Coordinates of C-alpha atoms in Angstrom, one line a residue:
M1 CA 153.0 63.8 42.5
N2 CA 150.1 61.5 42.0
Y3 CA 147.3 63.8 40.2
R4 CA 144.9 61.3 40.0
L5 CA 145.0 60.1 43.5
L6 CA 145.0 64.0 44.4
S7 CA 142.1 64.8 42.4
R8 CA 140.0 61.9 43.8
S9 CA 140.9 62.8 47.4
L10 CA 139.5 66.1 46.6
G11 CA 136.2 64.9 45.0
M12 CA 135.7 63.1 48.0
I13 CA 135.8 66.1 49.9
C14 CA 133.6 68.1 47.9
L15 CA 131.0 65.4 47.9
L16 CA 131.3 65.8 51.3
F17 CA 131.0 69.3 51.2
A18 CA 127.6 69.0 49.1
V19 CA 125.9 66.3 51.9
T20 CA 126.9 68.6 54.6
M21 CA 125.2 71.7 53.2
L22 CA 121.9 69.9 53.4
F23 CA 121.9 69.6 57.0
S24 CA 121.5 73.6 57.4
L25 CA 118.4 73.5 54.9
P26 CA 115.7 72.6 57.7
W27 CA 116.6 75.9 59.5
A28 CA 114.8 77.6 56.6
H29 CA 111.7 76.7 57.9
P30 CA 110.2 79.9 60.5
A31 CA 109.4 77.0 63.1
L32 CA 113.0 75.9 63.5
G33 CA 114.9 79.0 63.0
W34 CA 114.3 81.2 65.5
R35 CA 116.4 82.8 68.3
A36 CA 115.6 83.9 71.9
H37 CA 115.0 87.6 72.5
L38 CA 115.2 88.5 69.2
P39 CA 112.9 91.4 67.9
A40 CA 112.8 90.5 64.0
T41 CA 111.7 86.5 64.2
P42 CA 111.2 84.5 60.9
H43 CA 107.5 84.5 59.8
A44 CA 107.7 82.8 56.2
F45 CA 110.0 80.1 54.7
E46 CA 113.5 81.6 53.9
W47 CA 113.6 80.4 50.2
N48 CA 116.4 82.6 49.3
G49 CA 118.6 81.0 51.7
F50 CA 117.3 77.5 50.9
R51 CA 117.8 77.9 47.1
G52 CA 121.1 79.3 47.9
L53 CA 122.3 76.2 50.0
L54 CA 120.5 73.8 47.4
F55 CA 122.2 75.2 44.4
S56 CA 125.3 75.3 46.2
S57 CA 125.0 71.7 47.0
L58 CA 124.4 70.8 43.7
L59 CA 127.3 72.7 42.4
S60 CA 129.7 71.0 45.0
L61 CA 128.3 67.8 44.0
I62 CA 129.1 68.4 40.3
I63 CA 132.8 69.5 41.0
G64 CA 133.4 66.7 43.1
G65 CA 131.9 64.3 40.5
V66 CA 134.2 65.8 38.1
L67 CA 137.1 65.5 40.3
F68 CA 136.5 62.0 41.0
W69 CA 136.4 61.2 37.4
F70 CA 139.5 62.6 36.9
G71 CA 140.8 60.4 39.7
R72 CA 139.6 57.1 38.4
G73 CA 142.0 54.1 38.7
S74 CA 143.7 55.6 41.8
S75 CA 141.5 53.5 44.4
G76 CA 143.9 51.7 46.6
Q77 CA 147.1 53.5 45.8
K78 CA 148.9 54.7 48.5
L79 CA 149.1 58.4 49.6
F80 CA 152.5 59.4 50.1
R81 CA 153.5 62.5 52.0
K82 CA 153.7 64.9 49.4
E83 CA 150.2 63.8 47.9
A84 CA 149.1 64.4 51.7
M85 CA 150.4 67.7 52.1
A86 CA 149.0 68.7 48.7
T87 CA 145.5 67.3 49.9
V88 CA 145.5 69.2 53.1
G89 CA 146.8 72.6 51.6
L90 CA 144.3 72.4 48.5
A91 CA 141.2 70.9 50.5
W92 CA 141.4 74.0 52.7
V93 CA 141.3 76.5 49.5
L94 CA 138.4 74.4 48.0
A95 CA 136.9 74.6 51.2
T96 CA 136.9 78.2 51.3
V97 CA 135.5 78.5 47.7
L98 CA 132.8 76.1 48.3
G99 CA 132.0 77.3 51.7
A100 CA 131.6 80.9 50.0
L101 CA 128.9 79.6 47.8
P102 CA 125.9 79.7 50.0
Y103 CA 126.7 83.7 50.9
V104 CA 126.8 84.5 47.5
F105 CA 123.9 82.4 46.2
S106 CA 121.5 83.2 48.8
G107 CA 121.8 87.0 48.5
A108 CA 123.1 87.5 51.8
R109 CA 123.5 91.2 52.6
Q110 CA 125.2 93.8 54.7
A111 CA 123.6 96.0 57.1
D112 CA 122.9 98.8 54.5
G113 CA 121.1 96.2 52.5
A114 CA 124.0 95.9 49.9
L115 CA 124.8 92.1 48.6
I116 CA 128.1 90.9 50.0
S117 CA 130.8 90.4 47.5
W118 CA 132.9 87.3 46.5
V119 CA 135.9 88.6 48.6
D120 CA 133.6 89.1 51.6
A121 CA 132.0 85.8 51.1
L122 CA 135.6 84.1 50.9
F123 CA 136.6 85.9 54.0
E124 CA 133.5 84.4 56.0
S125 CA 134.0 81.1 54.6
Q126 CA 137.9 80.9 55.7
S127 CA 136.9 82.4 59.0
G128 CA 134.6 79.5 59.6
F129 CA 136.5 76.6 58.5
S130 CA 139.8 77.9 59.9
T131 CA 137.9 78.6 63.3
T132 CA 139.1 82.1 63.3
G133 CA 135.5 83.8 64.0
A134 CA 136.4 86.9 62.5
T135 CA 133.6 88.3 60.5
I136 CA 132.5 90.9 57.8
F137 CA 128.9 91.0 58.9
K138 CA 127.8 94.0 61.0
N139 CA 124.3 92.6 61.6
L140 CA 123.5 89.1 62.5
E141 CA 120.0 89.7 63.9
D142 CA 117.9 90.7 60.8
P143 CA 116.7 87.5 59.0
N144 CA 115.8 89.5 56.1
L145 CA 119.7 90.2 55.7
L146 CA 121.1 86.6 56.7
P147 CA 118.8 84.1 56.4
H148 CA 118.7 81.5 59.6
C149 CA 119.7 78.5 57.4
I150 CA 122.6 80.4 56.1
L151 CA 123.4 81.6 59.7
F152 CA 123.3 77.9 60.6
W153 CA 125.7 76.8 57.6
R154 CA 128.1 80.1 59.0
C155 CA 128.5 78.3 62.3
S156 CA 128.4 74.8 60.8
T157 CA 132.0 75.6 59.1
H158 CA 133.0 75.9 62.4
F159 CA 132.0 72.4 63.5
L160 CA 133.6 70.9 60.2
G161 CA 136.6 73.2 60.4
G162 CA 137.1 72.2 64.3
L163 CA 137.4 68.5 63.7
G164 CA 139.4 69.0 60.6
I165 CA 137.9 68.2 57.1
V166 CA 141.1 66.3 56.1
V167 CA 141.2 64.3 59.6
L168 CA 137.4 63.7 58.9
L169 CA 138.3 61.9 55.4
V170 CA 141.0 59.8 57.1
A171 CA 138.7 58.7 59.8
I172 CA 135.8 57.6 57.5
L173 CA 137.4 56.7 54.3
G174 CA 141.2 55.6 55.3
Q175 CA 143.6 56.5 52.8
G176 CA 146.5 54.2 53.7
A177 CA 150.1 55.0 54.5
G178 CA 149.5 58.8 53.7
G179 CA 147.1 59.1 56.9
K180 CA 149.8 59.7 59.2
A181 CA 151.2 62.3 57.2
M182 CA 147.6 63.9 56.9
M183 CA 147.3 63.9 60.5
R184 CA 150.5 65.3 61.1
A185 CA 149.4 68.4 59.1
E186 CA 145.7 68.5 60.4
I187 CA 146.3 67.8 64.2
T188 CA 148.6 70.6 64.6
G189 CA 151.7 70.9 67.3
P190 CA 154.5 69.0 67.5
N191 CA 153.8 64.9 67.8
K192 CA 154.0 63.9 71.6
D193 CA 152.7 60.5 71.6
S194 CA 153.1 58.2 68.4
A195 CA 151.0 55.6 70.0
H196 CA 147.7 58.2 69.7
S197 CA 148.6 59.2 66.1
R198 CA 147.7 56.0 64.2
M199 CA 145.7 57.4 61.3
Q200 CA 142.2 56.0 60.6
K201 CA 141.7 54.5 64.3
T202 CA 142.9 58.0 66.2
A203 CA 141.0 60.6 63.8
G204 CA 138.0 58.3 64.5
V205 CA 138.4 58.3 68.1
F206 CA 139.0 62.1 68.2
A207 CA 136.0 62.4 65.9
S208 CA 133.7 60.7 68.6
I209 CA 134.9 62.9 71.5
Y210 CA 134.7 66.0 69.4
I211 CA 130.9 65.1 68.5
I212 CA 130.0 64.0 72.0
L213 CA 131.4 67.2 73.7
N214 CA 129.4 69.2 70.9
A215 CA 126.3 67.3 71.7
V216 CA 126.7 67.8 75.7
L217 CA 127.5 71.4 75.1
A218 CA 124.6 72.1 73.0
L219 CA 122.3 70.3 75.4
I220 CA 123.6 72.5 78.6
Y221 CA 123.1 75.4 76.2
W222 CA 119.6 74.4 75.5
F223 CA 118.7 73.7 79.3
S224 CA 120.4 77.0 80.1
G225 CA 117.5 78.8 77.9
M226 CA 119.1 79.1 74.7
S227 CA 117.0 78.2 71.6
A228 CA 118.1 74.8 69.5
F229 CA 119.2 77.1 66.9
D230 CA 121.4 79.1 69.6
A231 CA 122.5 76.2 71.5
L232 CA 123.6 74.3 68.2
C233 CA 125.2 77.3 66.8
H234 CA 127.2 78.3 69.8
A235 CA 128.2 74.8 70.9
F236 CA 129.5 74.4 67.2
G237 CA 131.7 78.1 67.9
T238 CA 133.0 76.9 71.2
M239 CA 134.3 73.5 70.8
A240 CA 135.9 74.4 67.6
T241 CA 137.6 77.6 69.2
G242 CA 135.9 79.4 66.9
G243 CA 133.6 82.5 67.9
F244 CA 131.0 82.6 65.8
S245 CA 127.6 83.8 67.3
T246 CA 124.3 84.5 66.2
Y247 CA 124.2 87.9 67.5
N248 CA 126.1 90.9 67.1
A249 CA 127.0 91.1 70.8
S250 CA 128.2 87.5 70.8
L251 CA 127.6 85.5 74.0
G252 CA 127.4 88.9 76.0
H253 CA 123.8 88.8 74.2
F254 CA 122.7 86.2 77.1
N255 CA 124.0 88.4 80.0
S256 CA 124.3 85.0 81.8
A257 CA 126.8 84.3 84.4
W258 CA 126.1 80.9 84.1
I259 CA 126.5 80.3 80.4
D260 CA 129.8 82.1 80.6
Y261 CA 131.2 80.0 83.2
I262 CA 129.9 76.8 81.4
T263 CA 131.4 78.2 78.2
V264 CA 134.7 78.8 79.8
V265 CA 135.1 75.2 81.0
F266 CA 134.5 73.9 77.6
M267 CA 136.6 76.3 75.9
I268 CA 139.1 74.7 78.2
L269 CA 138.5 71.5 77.2
A270 CA 138.7 72.3 73.5
G271 CA 142.1 73.7 74.1
T272 CA 143.1 70.4 75.7
N273 CA 145.2 67.9 73.7
F274 CA 142.0 65.4 72.6
A275 CA 144.8 62.6 73.3
L276 CA 144.5 63.4 76.9
L277 CA 141.0 63.8 77.0
L278 CA 140.9 60.2 75.5
F279 CA 143.0 59.2 78.5
V280 CA 140.4 61.1 80.6
S281 CA 137.4 59.5 79.4
M282 CA 139.4 55.9 79.8
G283 CA 139.5 56.8 83.5
R284 CA 143.3 58.0 83.5
P285 CA 142.8 61.4 84.7
D286 CA 146.1 61.0 86.0
R287 CA 147.7 61.5 82.6
L288 CA 146.4 65.0 82.1
F289 CA 147.4 66.2 85.2
A290 CA 151.0 64.8 84.4
D291 CA 151.2 66.2 81.3
V292 CA 153.8 69.5 81.1
E293 CA 151.9 71.2 78.5
W294 CA 148.3 70.9 80.1
R295 CA 150.0 72.1 83.5
V296 CA 151.6 75.3 81.8
Y297 CA 148.4 76.0 79.8
I298 CA 146.3 76.2 83.2
G299 CA 149.3 78.0 85.2
I300 CA 148.6 80.6 82.2
I301 CA 145.0 80.8 82.7
A302 CA 145.4 80.9 86.4
F303 CA 148.2 83.5 86.5
V304 CA 147.0 86.0 83.6
T305 CA 143.4 86.0 85.1
M306 CA 144.6 87.2 88.4
A307 CA 146.8 89.6 87.0
V308 CA 143.8 91.0 84.8
I309 CA 141.4 91.2 87.9
G310 CA 144.2 93.0 90.0
F311 CA 145.0 95.7 87.3
G312 CA 141.4 95.8 86.5
M313 CA 140.0 96.3 90.0
W314 CA 142.9 98.8 90.2
S315 CA 141.9 100.7 87.3
D316 CA 138.2 100.8 87.9
D317 CA 137.5 98.5 84.4
F318 CA 135.0 96.3 86.6
A319 CA 132.1 97.3 89.0
N320 CA 133.2 94.4 91.8
L321 CA 135.0 91.6 92.3
P322 CA 132.6 88.9 91.0
S323 CA 132.3 90.5 87.8
A324 CA 135.8 91.2 87.5
I325 CA 136.3 87.0 88.1
R326 CA 133.7 86.5 85.4
F327 CA 134.7 88.8 82.7
A328 CA 138.5 88.4 83.1
L329 CA 138.4 84.7 83.1
F330 CA 136.3 84.4 80.2
Q331 CA 138.2 86.8 77.9
V332 CA 141.5 85.4 78.9
V333 CA 140.5 81.7 78.2
S334 CA 138.9 83.0 75.2
V335 CA 141.8 84.8 73.6
L336 CA 144.4 81.8 74.7
T337 CA 142.2 79.2 73.2
T338 CA 141.8 81.1 70.4
T339 CA 137.7 80.9 70.6
G340 CA 137.3 84.7 70.4
Y341 CA 133.8 84.8 72.2
G342 CA 133.2 88.3 73.9
T343 CA 131.1 89.2 76.7
A344 CA 132.8 92.4 77.5
D345 CA 134.6 94.9 75.5
F346 CA 138.0 94.6 76.5
D347 CA 139.3 97.2 74.3
Q348 CA 138.2 99.3 76.9
W349 CA 140.2 98.0 79.4
N350 CA 143.7 99.6 80.8
N351 CA 147.0 99.1 79.0
F352 CA 148.1 96.2 81.1
G353 CA 144.7 94.3 80.1
R354 CA 144.8 94.9 76.5
G355 CA 148.4 94.2 76.4
V356 CA 148.4 90.9 77.9
L357 CA 145.7 89.7 75.8
I358 CA 147.6 90.7 72.6
V359 CA 150.7 88.6 74.3
L360 CA 148.1 85.7 74.8
M361 CA 147.2 85.9 71.0
F362 CA 151.0 84.4 70.2
V363 CA 150.6 81.4 72.6
G364 CA 147.3 79.5 71.7
G365 CA 146.0 76.2 72.8
C366 CA 147.5 72.7 73.2
A367 CA 149.0 70.9 70.6
G368 CA 146.2 68.5 69.3
S369 CA 143.3 70.6 70.2
T370 CA 141.0 72.6 68.0
G371 CA 142.5 75.7 69.1
G372 CA 144.9 77.5 67.0
G373 CA 148.0 79.7 67.9
M374 CA 151.4 78.7 68.1
K375 CA 150.7 76.1 71.0
V376 CA 151.5 76.1 74.3
I377 CA 154.0 73.1 73.8
R378 CA 156.1 74.9 71.3
H379 CA 156.8 78.0 74.0
V380 CA 157.8 75.2 76.6
L381 CA 160.2 73.9 73.9
L382 CA 161.5 77.1 73.1
A383 CA 162.1 78.2 76.8
K384 CA 164.0 74.9 77.4
I385 CA 166.0 75.3 74.3
L386 CA 166.8 78.9 75.2
R387 CA 167.9 77.9 78.6
L388 CA 170.4 74.8 77.3
E389 CA 171.9 77.5 74.6
L390 CA 172.4 80.0 77.5
E391 CA 173.9 77.5 79.6
L392 CA 176.3 76.3 76.8
S393 CA 177.7 79.9 76.3
Y394 CA 179.3 79.6 79.6
R395 CA 179.9 75.6 80.2
P396 CA 180.6 74.7 76.7
R397 CA 181.4 71.3 77.6
V398 CA 178.1 70.5 79.1
V399 CA 175.6 67.8 77.5
R400 CA 172.0 68.2 78.5
P401 CA 169.0 66.5 76.6
L402 CA 166.1 68.2 76.0
K403 CA 163.3 66.8 78.1
I404 CA 159.6 67.3 78.5
G405 CA 159.0 65.8 81.8
D406 CA 160.7 62.5 82.3
Q407 CA 160.5 61.9 78.2
I408 CA 163.8 63.0 76.6
L409 CA 163.5 64.5 73.0
D410 CA 166.8 64.0 71.8
D411 CA 166.1 64.9 68.3
I412 CA 167.9 67.7 66.4
D413 CA 165.2 68.2 63.7
L414 CA 162.8 69.0 66.8
R415 CA 165.0 71.9 67.7
K416 CA 165.3 72.9 64.2
H417 CA 161.4 72.7 63.8
I418 CA 161.0 75.0 66.7
L419 CA 163.4 77.5 66.0
V420 CA 162.5 77.7 62.2
Y421 CA 158.5 77.8 62.9
F422 CA 159.2 80.9 65.6
G423 CA 161.3 82.9 62.8
L424 CA 158.7 81.9 60.1
V425 CA 155.6 83.4 62.4
G426 CA 157.8 86.4 63.1
A427 CA 158.7 87.0 59.5
T428 CA 155.3 86.4 58.3
F429 CA 153.8 88.9 60.8
A430 CA 156.2 91.6 60.0
C431 CA 155.8 91.2 56.1
C432 CA 152.0 91.2 56.4
W433 CA 151.9 94.0 59.1
L434 CA 154.1 96.3 56.6
T435 CA 151.8 94.8 53.8
L436 CA 148.6 95.9 55.4
I437 CA 149.7 99.4 56.6
T438 CA 150.7 100.1 52.9
I439 CA 147.6 98.8 51.4
E440 CA 145.1 100.0 53.7
P441 CA 143.6 103.6 53.2
D442 CA 143.6 106.1 56.1
A443 CA 139.9 106.7 55.5
Q444 CA 138.6 104.2 58.0
W445 CA 141.0 105.5 61.2
T446 CA 139.9 109.3 59.9
R447 CA 136.1 108.5 60.1
L448 CA 136.5 106.9 63.4
S449 CA 138.4 109.6 64.9
Q450 CA 135.7 111.9 63.7
E451 CA 132.9 109.9 65.1
S452 CA 134.7 109.8 68.6
G453 CA 136.1 112.8 68.7
E454 CA 139.4 111.3 70.1
E455 CA 142.6 113.2 70.0
G456 CA 145.8 111.4 69.0
N457 CA 147.9 110.5 66.4
L458 CA 146.1 108.8 63.6
L459 CA 149.1 106.9 62.6
D460 CA 149.4 105.3 66.0
H461 CA 146.1 104.0 66.1
K462 CA 146.6 102.7 62.4
L463 CA 149.6 100.6 63.2
L464 CA 148.6 99.1 66.4
D465 CA 145.0 98.0 64.7
C466 CA 146.6 96.6 61.8
A467 CA 149.2 94.8 64.0
S468 CA 146.2 93.3 66.1
A469 CA 144.4 92.5 63.0
I470 CA 147.4 90.6 61.8
A471 CA 148.1 88.7 65.1
A472 CA 144.0 87.9 65.3
T473 CA 144.0 86.5 62.0
L474 CA 147.3 84.5 61.9
H475 CA 146.6 82.9 64.9
N476 CA 143.0 82.4 64.4
I477 CA 141.6 84.2 67.3
G478 CA 139.1 86.6 65.3
P479 CA 138.6 89.9 67.1
G480 CA 141.2 92.2 68.4
L481 CA 141.7 95.6 69.4
G482 CA 140.5 98.9 67.7
V483 CA 138.9 98.9 64.4
V484 CA 138.8 94.9 64.8
G485 CA 137.8 95.1 68.5
P486 CA 135.3 92.6 70.3
T487 CA 132.4 95.0 69.2
A488 CA 133.9 95.8 65.8
N489 CA 134.2 93.6 62.8
Y490 CA 136.4 93.5 59.4
A491 CA 134.1 94.9 57.2
D492 CA 135.4 98.1 56.2
F493 CA 138.8 96.9 55.3
A494 CA 139.9 97.0 51.9
P495 CA 139.2 94.0 49.4
W496 CA 142.8 93.4 49.1
S497 CA 143.3 93.6 52.8
K498 CA 140.8 90.8 53.3
L499 CA 142.5 88.7 51.2
L500 CA 145.6 89.1 52.7
F501 CA 143.5 88.1 55.9
V502 CA 142.0 85.1 54.1
F503 CA 145.7 83.9 53.4
L504 CA 146.7 84.2 56.8
M505 CA 143.9 82.5 58.4
M506 CA 144.8 79.5 56.2
L507 CA 148.3 79.8 57.0
G508 CA 147.5 79.8 60.7
R509 CA 145.2 77.0 60.7
L510 CA 147.4 74.5 58.8
E511 CA 150.5 76.1 60.7
M512 CA 152.6 77.3 57.5
Y513 CA 153.9 74.4 56.0
S514 CA 150.9 72.8 54.3
I515 CA 150.1 76.1 52.5
L516 CA 153.4 77.3 51.6
V517 CA 154.6 74.1 49.9
L518 CA 151.8 74.6 47.4
F519 CA 154.0 77.8 46.1
V520 CA 157.1 75.7 45.7
P521 CA 157.4 74.6 42.0
A522 CA 159.8 71.4 42.9
F523 CA 156.9 70.4 45.1
W524 CA 154.7 69.7 42.1
R525 CA 157.3 67.7 40.0
R526 CA 156.8 64.2 39.5
I527 CA 159.4 62.2 41.1

């Protein structure tokens, strides 16, 4: 392990943070930090938020300078796979800590006026950078509790996380041979087109597409009636498939079918492989429609939406067909792409509607997109592998290659990766679910049962809610069912439970390996 090079890379990331925090400072001014249709608007300069961001930026600058100094003499050295994986994993740990500083130093408060804890700040920070969108804040609409400049920083973490801090580093600074390894870890999902995975150039092109789409969506939101503040914040949340909003009711606050449908379009784009979006921008839309993963992705959206509409109309979950189409399509796309925005309380839908959304949590967007989850392509490959194995059980002499479209994937390592990954996700889900139901006290469910007056087995509610919370954080979705439903949050979980969620969000964002290798002693040995 080249520790000097690792220290230099992490130092660069800290310096990048120090700069990006400054972009949130102007929103402390009352003329900029306002939200439409909000009773409590800022009337004075938000000094607490301003000082919190400034001090956080200064501290990030100092930490970055120290790390950069320790890495002196490593300039020009090659970044090999081991250092690249360590940089990716440690960068997200570092991002979580540095991103939490503004919440703590600004004196952000909960709805009851209590200062948020370090654990809550770490949770909110990791939720932003991992583009999960889960939150511990119960009231986002009072600037006295959460200053606008801090709220903007909160949404900016989506922008940075969606692009990928490490990919941005490769795009701007170029770290040599290790760039490809870093790209593999950060642009998640199995590699599909090696010609479009070439380190600095590819990262730069993807960054350009991402920034342009963010700008276009922000302008559309602005022209649709949002303030500039709201437009930018929700554009960051949409294109990063994150889901942070500036309102307690999420996008449902605007109650606009036009905004809902525009958001659906851009969520679908955000969940699409950016290599395919590059082809479209080059005048090659045929590559988009020829891609097997994208066709399955669109097919899932269409089929599940129609099923949710059908069962929802039968169960009287929707007032009429237009509202059924609007809300069902939005929530299906929001969950599948792991964005997590809400325009309807799907926790009140029929059992089929809620159940199918839980299933979608385990699917995710396309590989090479900002979406989280297990990725559509992995499910496609798993289905093909299982079909081949079934055929071998009754025709043991048959030889059939694994194919995606016309492309033959004659790689035993790919098959092993798919099977191991699914097994790892399943084992992680089971272990963390059992851990959560063990360490989480029953008090939260007892209180909710008393408030709602519901009859039923308390344990059943706890088991389902905890499973939903694990799935929602592991696959970077955010809202789940029950106590973490679209109208709820993660504020009432125990501190140890929140730290477990932080770990899960990080695992999900980097698809296990870049985080798990950090716990392998042999990984850190000098060879």
